[in-house]
Each structure stands twice: as structure tokens, then as C-alpha cells.
Short mmCIF file of C-alpha atoms in Angstrom, two decimals:
data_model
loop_
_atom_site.label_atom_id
_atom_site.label_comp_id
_atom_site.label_asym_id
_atom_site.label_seq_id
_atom_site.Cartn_x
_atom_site.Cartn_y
_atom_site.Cartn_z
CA UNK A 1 9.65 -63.23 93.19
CA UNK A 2 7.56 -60.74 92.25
CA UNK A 3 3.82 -59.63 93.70
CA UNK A 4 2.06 -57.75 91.03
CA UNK A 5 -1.46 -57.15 92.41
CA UNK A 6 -3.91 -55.97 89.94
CA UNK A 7 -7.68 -56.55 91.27
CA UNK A 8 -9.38 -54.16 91.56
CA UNK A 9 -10.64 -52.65 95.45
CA UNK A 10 -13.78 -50.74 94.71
CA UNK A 11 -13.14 -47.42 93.30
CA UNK A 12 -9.35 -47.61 91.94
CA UNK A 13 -6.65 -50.51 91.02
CA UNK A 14 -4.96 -51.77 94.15
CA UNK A 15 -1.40 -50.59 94.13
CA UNK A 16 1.51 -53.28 92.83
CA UNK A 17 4.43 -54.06 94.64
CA UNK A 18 7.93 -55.23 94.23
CA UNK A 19 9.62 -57.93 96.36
CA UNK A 20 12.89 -56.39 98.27
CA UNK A 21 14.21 -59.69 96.77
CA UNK A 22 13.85 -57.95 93.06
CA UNK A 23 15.55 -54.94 94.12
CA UNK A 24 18.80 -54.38 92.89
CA UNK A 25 21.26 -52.38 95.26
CA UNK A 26 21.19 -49.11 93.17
CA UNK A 27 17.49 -49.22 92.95
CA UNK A 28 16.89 -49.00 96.89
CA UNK A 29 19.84 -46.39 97.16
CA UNK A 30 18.15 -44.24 94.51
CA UNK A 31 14.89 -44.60 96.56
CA UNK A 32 16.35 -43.31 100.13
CA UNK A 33 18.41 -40.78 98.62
CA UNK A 34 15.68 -38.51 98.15
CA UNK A 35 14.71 -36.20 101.01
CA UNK A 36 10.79 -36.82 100.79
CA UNK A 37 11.26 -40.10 100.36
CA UNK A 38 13.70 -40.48 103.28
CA UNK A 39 11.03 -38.55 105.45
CA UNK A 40 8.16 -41.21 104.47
CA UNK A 41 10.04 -44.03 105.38
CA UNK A 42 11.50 -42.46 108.48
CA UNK A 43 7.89 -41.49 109.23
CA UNK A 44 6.69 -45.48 108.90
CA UNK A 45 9.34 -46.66 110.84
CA UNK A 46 8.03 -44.78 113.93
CA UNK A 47 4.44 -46.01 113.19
CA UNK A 48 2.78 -48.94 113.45
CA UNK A 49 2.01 -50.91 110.60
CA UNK A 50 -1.32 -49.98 108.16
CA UNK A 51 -2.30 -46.76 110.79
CA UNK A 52 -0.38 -44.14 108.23
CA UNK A 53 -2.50 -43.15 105.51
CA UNK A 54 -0.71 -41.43 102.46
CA UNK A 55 -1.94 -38.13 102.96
CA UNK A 56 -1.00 -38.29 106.73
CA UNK A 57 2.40 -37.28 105.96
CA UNK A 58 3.83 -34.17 106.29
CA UNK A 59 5.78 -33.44 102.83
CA UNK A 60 6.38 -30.31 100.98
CA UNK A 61 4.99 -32.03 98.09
CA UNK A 62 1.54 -32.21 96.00
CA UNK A 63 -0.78 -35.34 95.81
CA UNK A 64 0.15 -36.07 92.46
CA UNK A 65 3.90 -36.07 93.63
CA UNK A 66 3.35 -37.79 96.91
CA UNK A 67 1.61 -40.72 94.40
CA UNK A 68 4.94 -40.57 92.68
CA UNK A 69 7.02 -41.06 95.85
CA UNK A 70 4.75 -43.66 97.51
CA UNK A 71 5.40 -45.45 93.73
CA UNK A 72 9.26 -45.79 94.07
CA UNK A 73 9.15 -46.41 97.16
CA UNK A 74 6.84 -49.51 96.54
CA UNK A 75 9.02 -50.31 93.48
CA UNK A 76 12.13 -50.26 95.37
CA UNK A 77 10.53 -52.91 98.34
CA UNK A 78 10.17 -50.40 101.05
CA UNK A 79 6.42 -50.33 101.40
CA UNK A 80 3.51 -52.04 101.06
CA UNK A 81 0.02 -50.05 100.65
CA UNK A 82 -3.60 -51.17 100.92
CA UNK A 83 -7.04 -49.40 100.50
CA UNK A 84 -8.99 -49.41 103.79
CA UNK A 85 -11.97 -47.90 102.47
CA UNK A 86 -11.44 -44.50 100.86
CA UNK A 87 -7.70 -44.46 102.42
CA UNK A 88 -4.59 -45.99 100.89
CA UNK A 89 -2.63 -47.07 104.09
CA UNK A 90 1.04 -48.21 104.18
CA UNK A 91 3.32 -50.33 106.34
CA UNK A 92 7.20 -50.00 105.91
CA UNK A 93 8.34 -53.81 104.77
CA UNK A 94 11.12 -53.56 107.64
CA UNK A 95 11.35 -57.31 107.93
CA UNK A 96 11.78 -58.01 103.93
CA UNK A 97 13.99 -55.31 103.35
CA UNK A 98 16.23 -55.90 106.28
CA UNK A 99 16.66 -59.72 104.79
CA UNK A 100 17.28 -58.46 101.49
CA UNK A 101 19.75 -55.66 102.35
CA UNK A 102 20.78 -56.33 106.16
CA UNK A 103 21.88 -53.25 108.26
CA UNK A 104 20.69 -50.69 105.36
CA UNK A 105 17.04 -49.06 106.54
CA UNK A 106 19.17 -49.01 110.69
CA UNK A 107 21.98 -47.07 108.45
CA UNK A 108 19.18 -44.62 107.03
CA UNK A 109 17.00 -44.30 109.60
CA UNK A 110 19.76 -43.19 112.50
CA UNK A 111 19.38 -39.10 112.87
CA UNK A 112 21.89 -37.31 110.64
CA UNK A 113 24.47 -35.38 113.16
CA UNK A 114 25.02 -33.30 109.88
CA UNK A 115 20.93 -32.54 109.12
CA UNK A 116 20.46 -29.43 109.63
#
């Protein structure tokens, strides 16, 4: 079932988000295939939940493209995001996505012997 929020939190629309249970398979892969995206969720999973603003992360990307990753990545049922005053924060939806697709995120998050 899905969670569309929509109110409002002050100064911009709160974020919407998809239910891992609405994900289809190829979504999610499409989502962790990409190498920024990979590194955000790699970076939640070492962090505790809602401490990780969005422009915490280390990416070789602009805001506007960040915004764009953060977006799939909430459309796929990886993470959640909330405003905490002027800061969007985010929590990887480990327990969610795990039911939904059991064994994938441990898959993905395991260091890559290959990476260089």
C-alpha cells in the first residue's frame, strides 16, 4: 500500500514515498545499480537512522542531481526522508525492504572484492 505524503512542512512539500511492498523487482535493481545511488544507501546503512542529512553525503554530483537520486531511491522503497527544520534527513527502510526483497540490500551492501 502506498504512502503518498503531501502536507506541507513549512517552507517546501514533504517528500512522498513508496512502500517496498509496491516495488517491483526491476524497479529496486534499477535503483542500486547506479554508483551514487549505491554510495547513499551504503552510506545510510552505516548510520543511524534520521542523523544523515541529504547534503551530508559525499557524491560527485550537484544538488539538483542529488534531489534526483534521493527521488528514486524513495520511489524504489529504500528511504524514507523528513524535514527537521531547514534539513531533509533520511533513514534507509532496512526493515521494509529486507521483508519485501529478503537477502537483497546484505547482497548490495557487502564490499565489492572487484571495486576498485
Amino acid at each position: 500500500m502506498a504512502d503518498h505524503t503531501t502536507h506541507t512542512t513549512g517552507h517546501r512539500a514533504a517528500p512522498t514515498h513508496t512502500h517496498p511492498d509496491d516495488v517491483p523487482l526491476p524497479t529496486a535493481l534499477a535503483a542500486l545499480a547506479d554508483p551514487v545511488r549505491l554510495q547513499l544507501v551504503r552510506e545510510l546503512a552505516g548510520s543511524a537512522d534520521w542523523t544523515r542529512a541529504c547534503g551530508s553525503f559525499d557524491v560527485p554530483v550537484q544538488k539538483a542531481a542529488l534531489s534526483h537520486h534521493f527521488s528514486v531511491l524513495r520511489q524504489a522503497g529504500l528511504v524514507e526522508q523528513r524535514d527537521a527544520g531547514p534539513r531533509r534527513v533520511n533513514r534507509l527502510r532496512r526493515e521494509e525492504f529486507d521483508a519485501r526483497f529478503p537477502g537483497l540490500l546484505a547482497l548490495v551492501l557487502r564490499p565489492d572484492p572487484l571495486a576498485p
